[in-house]
């Protein structure tokens, strides 16, 4: 359960309020249109989020999930650099600002925040929602087109969340290069699909070539040990379903799992985890099977049994995406 004053809880309330005045049929029609668009050909040459109904639908339907995915990625990064807090943040292709909320959830407090997007209605709604979050009071919501002439002002942290998918390859490269030139730390999140993972790997390679080190999810900055085309590295974040989700998708499940791929890379002296759990752990009687990506640049399944004492207890609590071993049982 979220702390009622946390950004996560405040965002949920702000999104519920947003839908109050809108006719449900209009919102579900806009959601249906968006889902169809996102299944269609991307990238696009004009903003997909065209008007207030589009952005309200996007915000209500997708923001809780993109917020949770980015929050998971940022939390994994924060664990590699526990004493660091970003003093400034730029969210590129920030839309209605899910990543800005996730940054304030991860590192509470105010900082210089800039959100860049080419869709003015998204920026307007993002600004309106952000009024409920004191840490975003000073945020600047600015129109910008991602392309080869994109320039970014120096900043501690750049986030790029669910944006690469909407860009042609040269623009993806230009965005990653601009982020690498401006930021100490770059966190990129994409859908947890084979194509999303592929875009993450390309961005990761580009960041490493620019002198960044990978802090999470990978335990190292060498090549990904997954043989191309055989699998894809992704994680899962649990998202509480809103009444809108139930309306659009039917059924009564209280949550759904958002699958995402990500990379967090930095010029700072981060300490990546020795290994990361890359699949949902399998609990058996007296043992836990963990699929790990390890510092030794390999994937390996390990079996932790009762004989391992505290480590076994930790393995039973371990979740897909966690660092392994956890900090307090590393000895
Ligand atoms: C799927 S939304 C993600 C929004 C937000 N980052 C999030 O995680 O919820 C993609 C965003 O990228 C923006 N975008 C796509 N292509 C762009 C471009 N060429 N220049 C600027 N923004 C762009 C869209 O307007 C939209 O807000």
XYZ file of C-alpha atoms and ligand atoms in Angstrom:
358
model
C 0.000 0.000 0.000
C 1.312 3.430 -0.884
C 1.872 6.065 1.756
C -1.188 8.341 1.220
C 1.111 11.365 0.849
C 3.528 9.671 -1.592
C 3.780 10.839 -5.200
C 2.430 7.405 -6.264
C -0.764 7.866 -4.236
C -1.115 11.536 -5.198
C -0.792 10.657 -8.882
C -3.477 8.002 -8.580
C -5.882 10.521 -7.022
C -5.027 13.211 -9.580
C -5.719 10.749 -12.428
C -9.033 9.662 -10.889
C -10.053 13.338 -10.518
C -9.131 13.954 -14.125
C -11.706 11.438 -15.316
C -14.504 12.735 -13.114
C -15.723 15.419 -15.472
C -15.335 13.356 -18.661
C -18.049 11.153 -20.184
C -16.872 7.504 -19.791
C -17.789 6.603 -23.382
C -15.588 9.440 -24.703
C -12.640 8.275 -22.607
C -12.990 4.602 -23.536
C -13.292 5.594 -27.224
C -10.065 7.618 -26.917
C -8.334 4.689 -25.182
C -9.453 2.332 -27.960
C -8.097 4.768 -30.559
C -4.759 5.037 -28.744
C -4.394 1.285 -28.380
C -5.051 0.933 -32.127
C -2.519 3.686 -32.916
C 0.176 2.155 -30.758
C -0.365 -1.180 -32.487
C -0.035 0.536 -35.840
C 3.028 1.776 -37.653
C 5.402 3.802 -35.576
C 7.326 6.088 -35.742
C 4.962 8.842 -36.657
C 5.614 12.184 -38.269
C 3.126 14.075 -36.144
C 2.143 13.728 -32.486
C -0.190 10.819 -31.688
C -1.543 12.678 -28.652
C -3.529 15.285 -30.558
C -6.073 16.702 -28.154
C -7.281 16.804 -24.589
C -9.336 13.575 -24.885
C -6.264 11.731 -26.245
C -3.993 12.912 -23.460
C -6.573 12.351 -20.725
C -7.006 8.806 -22.043
C -3.243 8.304 -22.270
C -2.687 9.654 -18.782
C -5.450 7.654 -17.143
C -4.736 4.458 -19.024
C -0.950 4.344 -19.363
C 0.611 6.729 -16.829
C 0.201 4.426 -13.788
C 2.064 1.700 -15.697
C 4.843 3.876 -17.136
C 5.230 5.462 -13.688
C 5.719 2.031 -12.054
C 8.137 0.820 -14.732
C 10.293 3.942 -14.488
C 10.127 3.847 -10.705
C 11.425 0.247 -10.739
C 14.296 1.200 -13.041
C 15.202 4.261 -10.968
C 15.069 2.251 -7.732
C 17.468 -0.320 -9.179
C 19.782 2.502 -10.203
C 19.489 4.291 -6.833
C 20.630 1.080 -5.099
C 23.907 1.261 -7.035
C 24.605 4.806 -5.842
C 22.891 5.162 -2.455
C 24.292 8.578 -1.512
C 23.351 10.282 -4.752
C 20.290 12.402 -5.440
C 19.840 14.162 -8.774
C 19.932 17.941 -8.436
C 18.312 18.385 -11.836
C 16.253 16.227 -14.190
C 15.249 16.418 -17.838
C 12.541 14.086 -19.135
C 12.717 13.827 -22.927
C 9.506 12.807 -24.701
C 8.076 13.238 -21.229
C 4.441 13.545 -22.345
C 2.233 13.903 -19.301
C 5.247 13.516 -16.996
C 5.095 9.956 -15.614
C 8.889 9.833 -15.234
C 8.983 13.146 -13.345
C 6.598 11.643 -10.795
C 8.736 8.493 -10.609
C 11.855 10.589 -9.952
C 10.130 12.376 -7.065
C 8.971 9.009 -5.698
C 12.555 7.678 -5.834
C 14.337 10.817 -4.624
C 11.868 13.002 -2.677
C 12.238 16.765 -2.786
C 12.375 19.569 -5.292
C 14.931 19.951 -8.083
C 15.124 21.682 -11.440
C 12.833 19.667 -13.722
C 12.376 20.116 -17.473
C 9.910 18.092 -19.524
C 10.353 18.132 -23.301
C 7.781 16.863 -25.774
C 6.367 17.865 -29.149
C 2.730 17.336 -28.094
C 1.444 20.536 -26.507
C -1.781 18.914 -25.137
C 0.349 16.339 -23.290
C 2.524 19.046 -21.766
C -0.558 21.035 -20.729
C -2.107 18.058 -18.975
C 1.222 17.112 -17.409
C 1.510 20.616 -15.984
C -2.044 20.392 -14.630
C -1.452 17.008 -12.955
C 1.893 18.165 -11.547
C 0.113 20.905 -9.582
C -0.792 18.122 -7.112
C 2.892 17.265 -6.499
C 4.815 19.966 -4.564
C 8.148 18.535 -5.749
C 7.139 19.400 -9.332
C 6.028 22.954 -8.542
C 8.882 24.548 -10.479
C 8.898 22.102 -13.410
C 9.175 23.589 -16.905
C 7.033 21.981 -19.603
C 8.573 22.831 -22.962
C 7.789 22.036 -26.533
C 10.705 20.322 -28.324
C 11.037 17.993 -31.261
C 13.402 15.050 -30.930
C 15.558 14.923 -34.033
C 19.090 15.417 -35.232
C 19.150 19.025 -34.055
C 17.998 18.223 -30.502
C 20.219 19.868 -27.910
C 19.849 19.369 -24.186
C 21.129 21.623 -21.418
C 23.498 20.051 -18.875
C 21.581 18.118 -16.229
C 22.223 15.422 -13.623
C 19.621 12.968 -14.895
C 17.929 12.368 -18.236
C 14.984 9.979 -18.480
C 13.583 8.655 -21.755
C 10.537 6.547 -21.077
C 8.563 4.691 -23.751
C 9.790 7.101 -26.431
C 12.404 5.268 -28.561
C 9.579 3.165 -30.012
C 8.084 6.298 -31.578
C 11.300 7.425 -33.262
C 13.036 6.514 -36.512
C 16.531 5.040 -36.027
C 18.499 8.266 -36.742
C 16.357 10.152 -34.219
C 16.832 7.416 -31.602
C 20.599 7.705 -32.070
C 20.460 11.509 -31.931
C 18.431 11.384 -28.714
C 20.814 8.966 -26.984
C 23.825 11.048 -28.087
C 22.191 14.268 -26.851
C 21.379 12.609 -23.513
C 24.954 11.298 -23.201
C 26.313 14.767 -23.932
C 24.116 16.496 -21.355
C 23.679 14.150 -18.390
C 25.677 12.361 -15.729
C 23.080 9.602 -15.640
C 20.713 8.397 -18.354
C 17.797 6.058 -17.691
C 15.918 4.655 -20.687
C 12.796 2.508 -20.408
C 10.949 0.686 -23.196
C 8.199 -1.907 -23.433
C 9.360 -5.357 -22.293
C 9.107 -6.925 -25.727
C 11.825 -8.372 -28.007
C 11.749 -5.115 -30.021
C 11.833 -2.959 -26.876
C 14.822 -4.932 -25.570
C 16.580 -4.519 -28.933
C 16.147 -0.736 -28.749
C 17.499 -0.776 -25.190
C 20.557 -2.808 -26.239
C 21.301 -0.364 -29.060
C 20.989 2.599 -26.678
C 23.126 0.769 -24.078
C 25.895 0.174 -26.622
C 25.782 3.808 -27.628
C 25.997 5.020 -24.026
C 28.943 2.683 -23.320
C 30.726 3.981 -26.436
C 30.145 7.522 -25.104
C 32.036 6.604 -21.909
C 29.125 5.647 -19.624
C 29.110 2.604 -17.366
C 25.995 0.488 -17.056
C 24.722 0.528 -13.469
C 21.485 -1.453 -13.868
C 20.022 -3.873 -14.678
C 23.306 -5.337 -15.951
C 26.071 -6.271 -13.489
C 28.685 -5.140 -16.068
C 29.137 -2.930 -19.118
C 30.391 -5.664 -21.456
C 28.179 -7.156 -24.163
C 24.814 -8.619 -23.121
C 25.195 -12.413 -22.776
C 21.813 -13.097 -24.429
C 22.449 -14.509 -27.893
C 20.638 -12.183 -30.323
C 17.165 -13.404 -31.222
C 17.018 -16.124 -28.550
C 15.522 -14.206 -25.627
C 14.985 -10.699 -24.320
C 15.869 -9.138 -20.985
C 12.808 -7.625 -19.348
C 11.215 -7.103 -15.979
C 7.773 -6.677 -14.492
C 6.143 -4.010 -12.345
C 2.823 -4.507 -10.597
C 0.259 -1.810 -11.333
C -3.031 -1.390 -9.491
C -5.912 -1.304 -11.973
C -8.128 1.765 -12.034
C -11.863 1.667 -12.729
C -11.000 2.843 -16.264
C -8.873 -0.282 -16.810
C -11.690 -2.481 -15.645
C -14.052 -0.602 -17.971
C -11.785 -1.003 -21.006
C -10.436 -4.487 -20.367
C -13.328 -6.056 -18.475
C -12.786 -8.575 -15.689
C -12.196 -7.788 -12.085
C -8.438 -8.280 -11.565
C -7.173 -5.717 -9.070
C -3.806 -5.361 -10.774
C -1.832 -6.067 -13.884
C 1.864 -6.546 -14.556
C 3.655 -4.052 -16.777
C 6.562 -5.655 -18.631
C 9.467 -3.344 -19.402
C 13.114 -3.310 -20.491
C 15.536 -0.651 -19.318
C 19.078 0.586 -18.996
C 20.493 2.956 -16.403
C 23.973 4.200 -17.310
C 26.133 6.755 -15.585
C 29.436 8.598 -15.475
C 29.283 8.448 -11.658
C 31.043 5.759 -9.569
C 28.026 3.457 -9.283
C 28.467 -0.064 -7.925
C 26.373 -2.450 -10.034
C 24.844 -5.481 -8.303
C 27.007 -8.645 -8.402
C 24.117 -10.355 -10.214
C 20.470 -9.736 -11.056
C 17.462 -12.032 -11.006
C 16.277 -12.047 -14.618
C 13.217 -14.289 -14.373
C 10.491 -14.864 -11.838
C 12.106 -17.107 -9.175
C 10.723 -20.636 -9.000
C 9.843 -21.767 -5.507
C 10.106 -25.507 -4.873
C 9.859 -27.453 -1.661
C 13.001 -26.544 0.271
C 14.644 -24.795 -2.673
C 14.478 -21.724 -4.869
C 15.677 -21.637 -8.486
C 17.130 -18.294 -9.481
C 18.014 -17.299 -13.040
C 20.821 -14.795 -12.747
C 22.718 -12.449 -15.019
C 26.157 -12.322 -13.460
C 29.159 -10.011 -13.316
C 31.172 -12.738 -15.059
C 29.214 -11.837 -18.219
C 27.074 -14.959 -18.216
C 23.562 -16.168 -17.470
C 23.353 -18.924 -14.891
C 20.654 -20.784 -12.954
C 21.454 -21.316 -9.311
C 19.583 -23.403 -6.761
C 19.413 -22.043 -3.231
C 18.361 -24.615 -0.640
C 17.565 -24.671 3.058
C 21.192 -25.617 3.662
C 22.118 -22.054 2.667
C 20.435 -20.666 5.815
C 19.892 -16.892 5.600
C 20.577 -16.894 1.893
C 17.670 -19.330 1.446
C 15.387 -16.954 3.341
C 16.586 -14.120 1.080
C 15.995 -16.277 -2.012
C 12.399 -16.947 -0.953
C 11.874 -13.179 -0.760
C 13.751 -12.442 -3.987
C 11.767 -11.054 -6.846
C 12.313 -10.853 -10.586
C 14.543 -7.813 -11.162
C 16.171 -7.799 -7.732
C 19.897 -7.549 -7.157
C 21.443 -10.803 -5.981
C 22.542 -11.453 -3.327
C 20.630 -8.738 -1.473
C 22.880 -6.200 0.300
C 22.184 -7.489 3.807
C 23.000 -11.132 3.045
C 25.982 -10.594 0.753
C 28.462 -11.908 3.311
C 4.285 6.618 -25.247
S 4.481 8.313 -24.860
C 5.472 8.255 -23.374
C 5.260 9.453 -22.501
C 5.994 9.413 -21.175
N 7.437 9.472 -21.349
C 5.603 8.212 -20.348
O 6.475 7.387 -20.053
O 4.431 8.072 -20.003
C 5.646 8.882 -26.060
C 5.884 10.373 -25.989
O 6.942 10.725 -26.887
C 6.573 11.928 -27.538
N 7.277 11.986 -28.835
C 7.245 11.060 -29.822
N 8.018 11.461 -30.866
C 8.519 12.668 -30.516
C 9.380 13.604 -31.189
N 9.870 13.357 -32.388
N 9.703 14.746 -30.528
C 9.216 14.984 -29.276
N 8.397 14.156 -28.610
C 8.053 13.010 -29.225
C 5.072 11.803 -27.693
O 4.451 13.054 -27.920
C 4.659 11.176 -26.362
O 4.399 12.133 -25.369
